[in-house]
Amino acid sequence: MKIPLNRILETIPPSGIRKFFEIVAERKDVISLSVGEPDFDAPWRVREAAIAALESGETHYTPNKGYFELRTEIVKYFSRKFGVNYSAEDEVLVGNGASEIFDIVVRSILNPGDEVILFMPSYVMYAPLVQLAAGVPIFVKQISEIQKKISPRTKAIILGYPSNPTGTTFQKSELQKIAKIAERNNLLVISDEIYAELTYEGRHTTFASLPKMKARTATVSGFSKTFAFTGLRLGYLLAPADLTAAANKIHQYSALCANSISQIAAIEALRNCDSEVEKMRLEYKMRRDFCVRELKKMGFQIQKPAGAFYLFLNVCKKTGLTGEEFALELLEKEEVAVVPGSAFGAEFSDFVRISFATSLQNLEIAFEKIEHFLKN
Amino acid sequence: MKQKLLALLKKDPRVSAKSLAKILGSTEKKVEAEIQKLLQSGEIVGFATVLNSNGKDEITAMVEVKVTTQRGRGFDEVAERIAKFPEVVNLFLISGSHDLNILVRGKSLAEVANFINRKVAVLENVNGTTTHFLLKKYKEDGLIFGEKMGDKRLKVSA
């Protein structure tokens, strides 16, 4: 029997990243610049806290919203780092990674046919999750395009900064423009700031810190990038109490609660890992500078990304190859893997995403190989 | 440049000047000159390799030494004298119940014991020694013995 599937799901194409993963996975000895997660393991003190939690039998359900102790630490951390105060009581929700949080936020606000504004290129999960929530993503490339694309059905603007895949971030002045549009049109802003701590130029401005924005902002974040914690799946929402309660309603039925061990590890991360985070940030920054310098030497036009650990590179201008051709040939000839830009939208077929979440040693070899590839 | 260079060399002293130049966005010549300068000023004392001597024919002892200080010279004279022996790998002046903590390495128990008895314990101003023989090394200079390296991640992810 052919199982009749959800109609929306059938319209969503499989992930371009997944397709490329299958090609790369077959090969040995590849230097991968295609990984969207830190190459560091979580700090030992965090892992040790998780081990201790398991040993002491913390293997039960936790409150739906997460342990109160963790929510309290999240609130303290966010205030200390980004200057916005939330109530641990009813404005924080802990979930299984920022992905789950994003999912339940869009499901909490969207009615079928509601529209959301989405910047392109952006992280691969935003558009599909909006569609699965029966919403309609409306794509923009620049802030100046937003107002024109707003309709009576527009419900929210989605931001993700620093950005995966481009590494670019918004300046405060740009965020202020978005804030004005949000206020004028009475829109919610869903702000995915999971890479906030990996900002290399200036300081990260959290959207909710702008005047009057806290009441209309859902900040989505998590532990994966900051604390090299991806596999422990832990994210959180900071939002007004009514939205937090709505998201928690879905969360309590679909996930019940986030992993108890991860939650306890996260408490340790928030309390005692500032220096480890800073060490990782400086290492990424050094790698970023190295990559940009090498690419410029090879004749590519590229700006230093302000955050995250990605470079989004137009390879077509210089090589005449599409991103996909470039990625496949580079893999074939030099065994270096980068992700074709088309994974982030058909319009980005001239680009590749290079991740510098790998050691300087690997980067040095990889860039020598890229240089060799260009010469032939 | 200096701080970054020191951090990179501390992590791996084998990195070539060519690689360092690339990483730091400098030239090979400048990097080499900077390293020379750091060596001459004594900020870099030397480059060492950490060997895994577990299970090898090598005896290491940690020796606590009590010392009578000398007017005007403190602990320096006796410490500097002990430091010159090639058998002494580390030597620290420490606070607490004794004064110097030295790490002695030799080929056999007898060799190490003889060295401590005949060369250290007999020194003028040395009042006593307590020797602890090392049984197994787990970590040295920030490096964990037997730790497995390798990338545990998926090769491609969003």
Coordinates of C-alpha atoms in Angstrom, one line a residue:
Chain A
M1 CA 0.0 0.0 0.0
K2 CA 1.2 3.5 -0.8
I3 CA 0.8 5.4 2.4
P4 CA -1.0 8.7 1.8
L5 CA 1.2 11.4 3.4
N6 CA 0.5 14.8 4.6
R7 CA 0.0 17.0 1.5
I8 CA 2.2 19.8 2.7
L9 CA 5.0 17.5 3.5
E10 CA 4.9 16.1 0.0
T11 CA 5.5 19.5 -1.4
I12 CA 8.7 20.0 0.6
P13 CA 11.8 18.8 -1.2
P14 CA 14.3 16.7 0.7
S15 CA 17.2 18.7 2.3
G16 CA 20.0 19.5 -0.1
I17 CA 22.4 19.1 2.7
R18 CA 21.3 15.5 3.2
K19 CA 21.8 14.8 -0.5
F20 CA 25.4 16.0 -0.4
F21 CA 26.0 14.2 2.9
E22 CA 25.3 10.9 1.1
I23 CA 27.9 11.7 -1.6
V24 CA 30.5 12.7 0.9
A25 CA 29.8 9.9 3.4
E26 CA 30.9 7.2 0.8
R27 CA 34.4 8.6 0.7
K28 CA 37.3 8.2 3.1
D29 CA 40.1 10.7 3.8
V30 CA 38.0 13.7 3.0
I31 CA 38.8 17.0 4.6
S32 CA 35.3 18.3 5.4
L33 CA 34.6 22.0 5.4
S34 CA 30.9 21.0 5.4
V35 CA 30.1 20.6 9.0
G36 CA 27.6 22.8 10.8
E37 CA 28.8 22.1 14.3
P38 CA 31.8 22.9 16.5
D39 CA 34.8 20.6 16.1
F40 CA 35.4 21.0 19.9
D41 CA 33.8 18.5 22.3
A42 CA 31.7 20.1 25.1
P43 CA 34.0 21.4 27.9
W44 CA 35.0 18.6 30.2
R45 CA 33.4 20.1 33.2
V46 CA 30.0 20.1 31.4
R47 CA 30.4 16.4 30.4
E48 CA 31.5 15.6 34.0
A49 CA 28.4 17.2 35.3
A50 CA 26.3 15.1 32.9
I51 CA 28.1 11.9 34.2
A52 CA 27.5 12.9 37.8
A53 CA 23.8 13.5 37.0
L54 CA 23.5 10.0 35.5
E55 CA 25.2 8.5 38.4
S56 CA 22.9 10.2 40.9
G57 CA 19.9 8.9 39.0
E58 CA 18.6 12.1 37.4
T59 CA 16.8 10.0 34.8
H60 CA 13.2 11.2 35.3
Y61 CA 10.9 13.6 33.6
T62 CA 11.6 17.2 34.4
P63 CA 9.0 20.1 34.5
N64 CA 7.7 20.7 31.0
K65 CA 9.4 24.1 30.8
G66 CA 12.7 22.7 32.1
Y67 CA 14.2 22.6 35.5
F68 CA 13.6 25.8 37.4
E69 CA 17.3 26.0 38.3
L70 CA 18.2 25.9 34.6
R71 CA 15.6 28.5 33.6
T72 CA 17.0 30.7 36.4
E73 CA 20.5 30.3 35.0
I74 CA 19.4 31.1 31.5
V75 CA 17.7 34.3 32.7
K76 CA 20.8 35.3 34.6
Y77 CA 23.1 34.5 31.7
F78 CA 21.0 36.4 29.2
S79 CA 20.8 39.4 31.4
R80 CA 24.6 39.3 32.0
K81 CA 25.5 38.8 28.3
F82 CA 22.8 40.7 26.4
G83 CA 21.2 43.0 28.9
V84 CA 17.6 41.9 28.7
N85 CA 15.8 40.6 31.8
Y86 CA 13.2 37.8 31.7
S87 CA 11.2 36.0 34.3
A88 CA 12.4 32.4 35.0
E89 CA 8.8 31.7 36.1
D90 CA 6.9 32.2 32.8
E91 CA 9.1 33.7 30.1
V92 CA 11.6 30.8 29.5
L93 CA 11.0 27.5 27.9
V94 CA 13.7 24.8 27.5
G95 CA 13.4 22.4 24.6
N96 CA 15.2 19.9 22.5
G97 CA 17.5 22.2 20.6
A98 CA 16.7 25.6 19.0
S99 CA 15.1 23.6 16.2
E100 CA 12.3 22.3 18.3
I101 CA 11.9 25.7 19.9
F102 CA 11.6 27.4 16.4
D103 CA 9.1 24.7 15.4
I104 CA 6.8 25.2 18.3
V105 CA 7.0 29.0 18.1
V106 CA 5.8 29.1 14.5
R107 CA 3.1 26.4 15.2
S108 CA 2.0 28.6 18.2
I109 CA 1.4 31.7 16.1
L110 CA 0.4 30.6 12.5
N111 CA -3.0 30.0 11.2
P112 CA -3.2 28.3 7.7
G113 CA -2.2 30.8 5.1
D114 CA -0.5 33.3 7.5
E115 CA 2.7 34.7 6.1
V116 CA 6.1 35.3 7.6
I117 CA 9.0 37.3 6.2
L118 CA 12.2 35.4 5.9
F119 CA 15.7 36.5 4.8
M120 CA 17.5 34.6 2.1
P121 CA 19.8 32.8 2.3
S122 CA 19.0 31.5 5.7
Y123 CA 19.2 28.4 7.8
V124 CA 17.6 25.4 6.1
M125 CA 14.9 24.7 8.7
Y126 CA 13.1 28.0 8.7
A127 CA 11.0 27.7 5.5
P128 CA 10.1 24.0 5.8
L129 CA 8.9 24.4 9.4
V130 CA 6.8 27.5 8.5
Q131 CA 5.3 25.5 5.6
L132 CA 4.6 22.5 7.9
A133 CA 2.8 24.9 10.2
A134 CA 0.6 25.8 7.2
G135 CA 2.3 29.2 6.9
V136 CA 3.7 30.8 3.8
P137 CA 7.3 32.0 3.8
I138 CA 7.8 35.3 2.0
F139 CA 11.4 35.8 1.0
V140 CA 13.4 39.0 1.1
K141 CA 17.1 39.7 0.7
Q142 CA 17.3 43.1 2.3
I143 CA 15.6 45.1 5.0
S144 CA 14.4 47.6 2.4
E145 CA 12.3 44.9 0.7
I146 CA 10.3 44.0 3.9
Q147 CA 7.7 46.7 3.9
K148 CA 6.7 46.0 0.3
K149 CA 6.2 42.3 1.0
I150 CA 3.9 42.9 4.0
S151 CA 0.3 41.9 3.5
P152 CA -2.7 41.7 5.9
R153 CA -1.7 38.1 6.4
T154 CA 1.8 38.8 7.6
K155 CA 2.3 37.6 11.1
A156 CA 6.0 37.7 11.8
I157 CA 9.6 38.5 10.7
I158 CA 12.1 35.7 11.1
L159 CA 15.7 36.7 11.8
G160 CA 18.8 34.5 12.1
Y161 CA 22.0 36.3 13.0
P162 CA 24.9 35.8 12.9
S163 CA 23.7 33.8 10.0
N164 CA 24.2 30.2 8.9
P165 CA 25.2 30.1 6.0
T166 CA 26.7 33.5 5.4
G167 CA 28.2 34.4 8.8
T168 CA 26.9 38.0 8.4
T169 CA 25.2 39.7 11.3
F170 CA 22.9 42.7 11.7
Q171 CA 24.2 46.0 13.0
K172 CA 22.2 47.8 15.7
S173 CA 21.1 50.4 13.1
E174 CA 19.7 47.7 10.8
L175 CA 17.9 46.0 13.7
Q176 CA 16.4 49.4 14.6
K177 CA 14.9 49.6 11.0
I178 CA 13.4 46.2 11.4
A179 CA 12.0 47.1 14.8
K180 CA 10.3 50.1 13.3
I181 CA 8.7 47.9 10.6
A182 CA 7.6 45.4 13.2
E183 CA 6.0 48.0 15.3
R184 CA 4.3 49.8 12.4
N185 CA 2.8 46.6 11.2
N186 CA 2.2 45.0 14.5
L187 CA 4.4 42.0 13.8
L188 CA 6.1 39.4 15.9
V189 CA 9.9 39.0 15.5
I190 CA 11.3 35.5 15.8
S191 CA 15.0 36.0 16.4
D192 CA 17.3 33.0 16.1
E193 CA 20.4 34.1 17.9
I194 CA 22.1 30.7 18.5
Y195 CA 25.5 32.0 17.1
A196 CA 25.3 35.2 19.2
E197 CA 28.4 34.3 21.3
L198 CA 30.4 33.6 18.2
T199 CA 30.6 37.3 17.1
Y200 CA 34.0 38.5 16.1
E201 CA 33.4 42.1 15.3
G202 CA 31.8 44.4 17.9
R203 CA 29.1 43.1 20.3
H204 CA 26.0 41.1 19.5
T205 CA 22.8 43.2 19.9
T206 CA 19.9 41.0 20.9
F207 CA 16.7 42.1 19.1
A208 CA 14.7 42.1 22.3
S209 CA 17.0 44.8 23.8
L210 CA 15.7 47.4 21.3
P211 CA 13.1 49.8 22.8
K212 CA 9.6 48.3 23.1
M213 CA 10.7 45.1 21.2
K214 CA 10.8 42.7 24.1
A215 CA 7.0 42.5 24.1
R216 CA 7.0 41.4 20.4
T217 CA 10.1 39.2 20.3
A218 CA 10.6 35.5 20.6
T219 CA 14.3 34.9 21.0
V220 CA 15.3 31.4 20.0
S221 CA 18.7 30.1 21.2
G222 CA 20.5 27.1 22.6
F223 CA 23.6 25.6 23.8
S224 CA 24.9 23.8 20.7
K225 CA 27.2 26.4 19.2
T226 CA 28.3 28.3 22.3
F227 CA 29.2 25.3 24.4
A228 CA 29.9 22.8 21.6
F229 CA 27.0 20.8 22.8
T230 CA 25.1 19.8 19.6
G231 CA 24.4 16.2 20.4
L232 CA 23.0 17.0 23.8
R233 CA 20.1 18.7 22.0
L234 CA 19.2 21.7 24.2
G235 CA 17.7 25.0 23.2
Y236 CA 15.5 27.6 24.8
L237 CA 12.9 30.3 24.1
L238 CA 12.8 33.7 25.7
A239 CA 9.4 35.4 25.0
P240 CA 6.4 37.1 26.5
A241 CA 4.5 34.9 28.9
D242 CA 1.5 34.2 26.7
L243 CA 3.6 33.0 23.8
T244 CA 5.8 31.0 26.1
A245 CA 2.7 29.3 27.5
A246 CA 1.4 28.6 24.0
A247 CA 4.7 27.1 22.9
N248 CA 4.8 25.0 26.1
K249 CA 1.3 23.6 25.3
I250 CA 2.7 22.0 22.1
H251 CA 6.0 21.1 23.8
Q252 CA 4.3 19.3 26.7
Y253 CA 2.3 17.1 24.3
S254 CA 5.0 16.4 21.7
A255 CA 8.2 16.4 23.7
L256 CA 7.1 16.5 27.3
C257 CA 10.4 17.8 28.4
A258 CA 14.0 18.2 27.3
N259 CA 16.5 15.6 28.3
S260 CA 17.2 15.7 32.0
I261 CA 20.9 15.0 31.8
S262 CA 21.5 17.7 29.2
Q263 CA 19.6 20.2 31.3
I264 CA 21.9 19.5 34.3
A265 CA 25.0 19.8 32.0
A266 CA 23.6 23.1 30.7
I267 CA 23.5 24.5 34.3
E268 CA 27.2 23.8 34.6
A269 CA 27.8 25.4 31.2
L270 CA 26.1 28.6 32.1
R271 CA 27.7 28.9 35.5
N272 CA 31.3 28.1 34.8
C273 CA 32.3 28.1 31.2
D274 CA 32.8 31.7 30.2
S275 CA 36.6 31.2 29.7
E276 CA 36.1 28.0 27.6
V277 CA 33.6 29.8 25.4
E278 CA 36.0 32.7 24.9
K279 CA 38.9 30.3 24.1
M280 CA 36.8 28.7 21.4
R281 CA 35.7 32.1 20.0
L282 CA 39.2 33.3 19.7
E283 CA 40.2 30.1 17.9
Y284 CA 37.3 30.5 15.4
K285 CA 38.3 34.1 14.9
M286 CA 41.9 33.1 14.0
R287 CA 40.6 30.5 11.6
R288 CA 38.2 33.0 10.0
D289 CA 41.0 35.5 9.4
F290 CA 43.2 32.7 7.9
C291 CA 40.4 31.6 5.5
V292 CA 39.5 35.0 4.3
R293 CA 43.2 35.9 3.7
E294 CA 43.8 32.7 1.8
L295 CA 40.7 33.1 -0.4
K296 CA 41.6 36.7 -1.1
K297 CA 45.1 35.6 -2.2
M298 CA 43.4 33.2 -4.6
G299 CA 41.5 36.1 -6.1
F300 CA 38.1 35.6 -4.5
Q301 CA 36.0 38.6 -3.4
I302 CA 34.9 37.9 0.1
Q303 CA 34.1 40.0 3.2
K304 CA 35.1 38.9 6.6
P305 CA 32.0 37.4 8.2
A306 CA 31.2 39.0 11.5
G307 CA 30.1 35.8 13.3
A308 CA 29.3 32.1 13.2
F309 CA 31.8 29.8 11.5
Y310 CA 30.8 30.0 7.8
L311 CA 31.9 31.7 4.6
F312 CA 29.4 32.0 1.8
L313 CA 31.5 32.2 -1.3
N314 CA 30.5 33.0 -4.8
V315 CA 32.6 30.6 -6.8
C316 CA 31.0 31.2 -10.2
K317 CA 32.4 34.7 -10.7
K318 CA 35.9 33.3 -10.5
T319 CA 35.7 29.8 -11.8
G320 CA 32.6 29.8 -14.1
L321 CA 31.4 26.7 -12.1
T322 CA 28.1 26.6 -10.3
G323 CA 28.4 25.9 -6.5
E324 CA 27.3 22.3 -7.1
E325 CA 29.8 21.7 -9.9
F326 CA 32.5 23.3 -7.8
A327 CA 31.7 21.2 -4.7
L328 CA 31.5 17.9 -6.6
E329 CA 34.7 18.5 -8.6
L330 CA 36.6 19.7 -5.5
L331 CA 35.5 16.6 -3.7
E332 CA 36.4 14.4 -6.7
K333 CA 39.8 15.9 -7.4
E334 CA 41.1 17.2 -4.0
E335 CA 38.9 15.4 -1.5
V336 CA 37.8 18.6 0.2
A337 CA 34.1 18.9 0.9
V338 CA 32.2 22.2 0.9
V339 CA 28.4 22.5 0.8
P340 CA 26.8 23.8 -2.5
G341 CA 24.9 27.0 -1.9
S342 CA 21.8 25.6 -3.6
A343 CA 21.2 23.7 -0.3
F344 CA 20.2 27.2 1.0
G345 CA 17.9 28.1 -1.9
A346 CA 17.9 27.8 -5.7
E347 CA 19.1 31.4 -6.1
F348 CA 22.3 30.6 -4.4
S349 CA 23.5 28.1 -7.0
D350 CA 26.6 30.2 -7.6
F351 CA 27.8 29.8 -4.0
V352 CA 29.3 27.3 -1.7
R353 CA 29.3 27.3 2.1
I354 CA 32.7 26.8 3.7
S355 CA 32.7 25.9 7.4
F356 CA 35.8 26.7 9.4
A357 CA 34.7 24.6 12.3
T358 CA 37.8 22.4 11.8
S359 CA 41.5 22.7 13.0
L360 CA 43.9 25.3 11.5
Q361 CA 46.0 22.3 10.5
N362 CA 43.1 20.9 8.4
L363 CA 42.2 24.4 7.0
E364 CA 45.8 24.9 5.9
I365 CA 45.8 21.6 4.0
A366 CA 42.3 22.2 2.6
F367 CA 43.1 25.7 1.3
E368 CA 46.3 24.4 -0.4
K369 CA 44.2 21.8 -2.1
I370 CA 41.6 24.5 -3.1
E371 CA 44.5 26.6 -4.6
H372 CA 45.8 23.5 -6.4
F373 CA 42.3 22.8 -7.7
L374 CA 41.9 26.4 -9.1
K375 CA 45.3 26.2 -10.9
N376 CA 44.2 23.1 -12.8
Chain B
M1 CA 51.3 38.8 16.9
K2 CA 53.4 37.9 19.9
Q3 CA 50.6 36.4 22.0
K4 CA 49.0 34.5 19.2
L5 CA 52.5 33.2 18.1
L6 CA 53.2 32.0 21.7
A7 CA 49.8 30.3 21.9
L8 CA 50.3 28.5 18.6
L9 CA 53.9 27.4 19.6
K10 CA 52.7 26.2 23.0
K11 CA 50.1 24.0 21.3
D12 CA 52.5 22.6 18.7
P13 CA 56.1 23.6 18.6
R14 CA 56.6 21.7 15.4
V15 CA 54.5 24.1 13.3
S16 CA 56.7 25.5 10.5
A17 CA 57.4 29.2 10.2
K18 CA 55.7 29.0 6.8
S19 CA 52.5 27.7 8.4
L20 CA 52.7 30.2 11.2
A21 CA 53.1 33.0 8.7
K22 CA 50.0 31.9 6.9
I23 CA 48.0 31.6 10.0
L24 CA 49.1 34.9 11.4
G25 CA 48.9 36.7 8.1
S26 CA 52.6 37.6 8.3
T27 CA 55.8 36.5 6.5
E28 CA 58.1 33.6 7.2
K29 CA 61.0 36.0 7.9
K30 CA 59.0 38.1 10.4
V31 CA 57.8 35.0 12.2
E32 CA 61.4 33.6 12.4
A33 CA 62.7 36.9 13.7
E34 CA 60.0 37.1 16.3
I35 CA 60.8 33.5 17.5
Q36 CA 64.5 34.4 17.7
K37 CA 63.6 37.5 19.7
L38 CA 61.5 35.5 22.1
L39 CA 64.3 32.9 22.5
Q40 CA 66.9 35.6 23.2
S41 CA 64.7 37.5 25.7
G42 CA 64.1 34.2 27.5
E43 CA 60.4 34.4 27.1
I44 CA 60.6 31.1 25.3
V45 CA 63.0 28.9 27.2
G46 CA 62.9 25.9 24.8
F47 CA 60.8 23.5 22.9
A48 CA 60.1 20.1 24.4
T49 CA 58.5 16.9 23.3
V50 CA 56.3 15.0 25.8
L51 CA 57.0 11.3 25.7
N52 CA 54.8 8.6 27.0
S53 CA 57.2 6.8 29.3
N54 CA 54.6 4.6 30.9
G55 CA 55.8 1.0 30.8
K56 CA 59.3 2.1 29.6
D57 CA 62.5 1.5 31.5
E58 CA 62.5 4.8 33.2
I59 CA 62.2 5.8 36.8
T60 CA 60.9 9.1 37.9
A61 CA 60.8 10.4 41.5
M62 CA 59.3 13.5 43.0
V63 CA 61.5 14.7 45.8
E64 CA 60.5 17.2 48.5
V65 CA 63.5 19.1 49.7
K66 CA 63.8 21.1 52.9
V67 CA 66.4 23.9 52.7
T68 CA 67.9 26.4 55.1
T69 CA 67.8 29.8 53.4
Q70 CA 70.9 31.8 53.1
R71 CA 71.2 35.5 54.0
G72 CA 70.9 37.6 50.9
R73 CA 70.5 34.7 48.5
G74 CA 67.3 33.0 49.8
F75 CA 66.7 29.7 48.1
D76 CA 68.4 30.7 44.8
E77 CA 71.9 29.4 45.4
V78 CA 70.9 25.9 46.4
A79 CA 68.1 25.7 43.9
E80 CA 70.3 26.8 41.0
R81 CA 72.9 24.3 42.1
I82 CA 70.4 21.4 42.0
A83 CA 68.9 22.6 38.7
K84 CA 72.2 22.1 36.9
F85 CA 72.1 18.3 37.3
P86 CA 70.9 16.7 34.1
E87 CA 68.9 14.1 36.3
V88 CA 66.7 17.0 37.5
V89 CA 63.8 17.5 35.0
N90 CA 61.7 20.0 37.0
L91 CA 62.5 22.1 40.0
F92 CA 60.1 24.4 41.7
L93 CA 60.2 26.5 44.9
I94 CA 56.9 25.9 46.6
S95 CA 55.0 27.0 49.7
G96 CA 54.1 24.6 52.5
S97 CA 55.9 22.0 54.6
H98 CA 58.9 21.8 52.4
D99 CA 60.7 24.2 50.1
L100 CA 61.8 22.7 46.8
N101 CA 60.0 20.2 44.7
I102 CA 62.2 18.4 42.2
L103 CA 61.4 15.8 39.6
V104 CA 64.3 13.4 39.0
R105 CA 64.5 10.9 36.2
G106 CA 66.9 8.0 35.8
K107 CA 67.3 4.5 34.2
S108 CA 66.9 2.5 37.4
L109 CA 65.7 2.8 41.0
A110 CA 69.3 2.6 42.1
E111 CA 70.4 5.3 39.9
V112 CA 67.7 7.7 41.1
A113 CA 68.2 6.8 44.7
N114 CA 71.9 7.2 44.5
F115 CA 71.5 10.6 42.8
I116 CA 69.2 11.8 45.6
N117 CA 71.4 10.4 48.4
R118 CA 74.8 11.4 47.0
K119 CA 74.1 14.6 45.2
V120 CA 71.0 16.3 46.7
A121 CA 70.7 15.1 50.4
V122 CA 74.4 15.9 51.1
L123 CA 74.3 19.5 49.9
E124 CA 75.0 22.1 52.5
N125 CA 71.7 23.9 53.4
V126 CA 69.7 20.8 52.5
N127 CA 68.0 19.6 55.7
G128 CA 66.1 16.7 54.5
T129 CA 64.5 14.9 51.5
T130 CA 61.3 12.9 51.0
T131 CA 61.2 10.8 47.9
H132 CA 58.1 9.6 46.1
F133 CA 58.5 7.3 43.1
L134 CA 56.2 7.9 40.3
L135 CA 54.0 4.9 39.4
K136 CA 52.0 6.0 36.3
K137 CA 51.6 9.2 34.3
Y138 CA 48.1 10.3 33.3
K139 CA 48.7 13.9 32.2
E140 CA 51.7 16.0 31.6
D141 CA 52.0 19.6 30.5
G142 CA 48.3 19.7 29.6
L143 CA 48.5 16.5 27.5
I144 CA 46.5 13.5 28.5
F145 CA 48.1 10.1 27.9
G146 CA 46.3 7.7 25.7
E147 CA 43.5 10.1 24.8
K148 CA 42.0 9.2 21.5
M149 CA 41.9 11.9 18.8
G150 CA 39.6 12.0 15.8
D151 CA 36.5 13.7 14.5
K152 CA 33.3 12.2 15.8
R153 CA 31.1 14.4 13.7
L154 CA 29.0 13.7 10.6
K155 CA 31.0 14.7 7.6
V156 CA 28.2 17.1 6.4
S157 CA 25.6 18.8 8.5
A158 CA 23.4 21.8 8.2

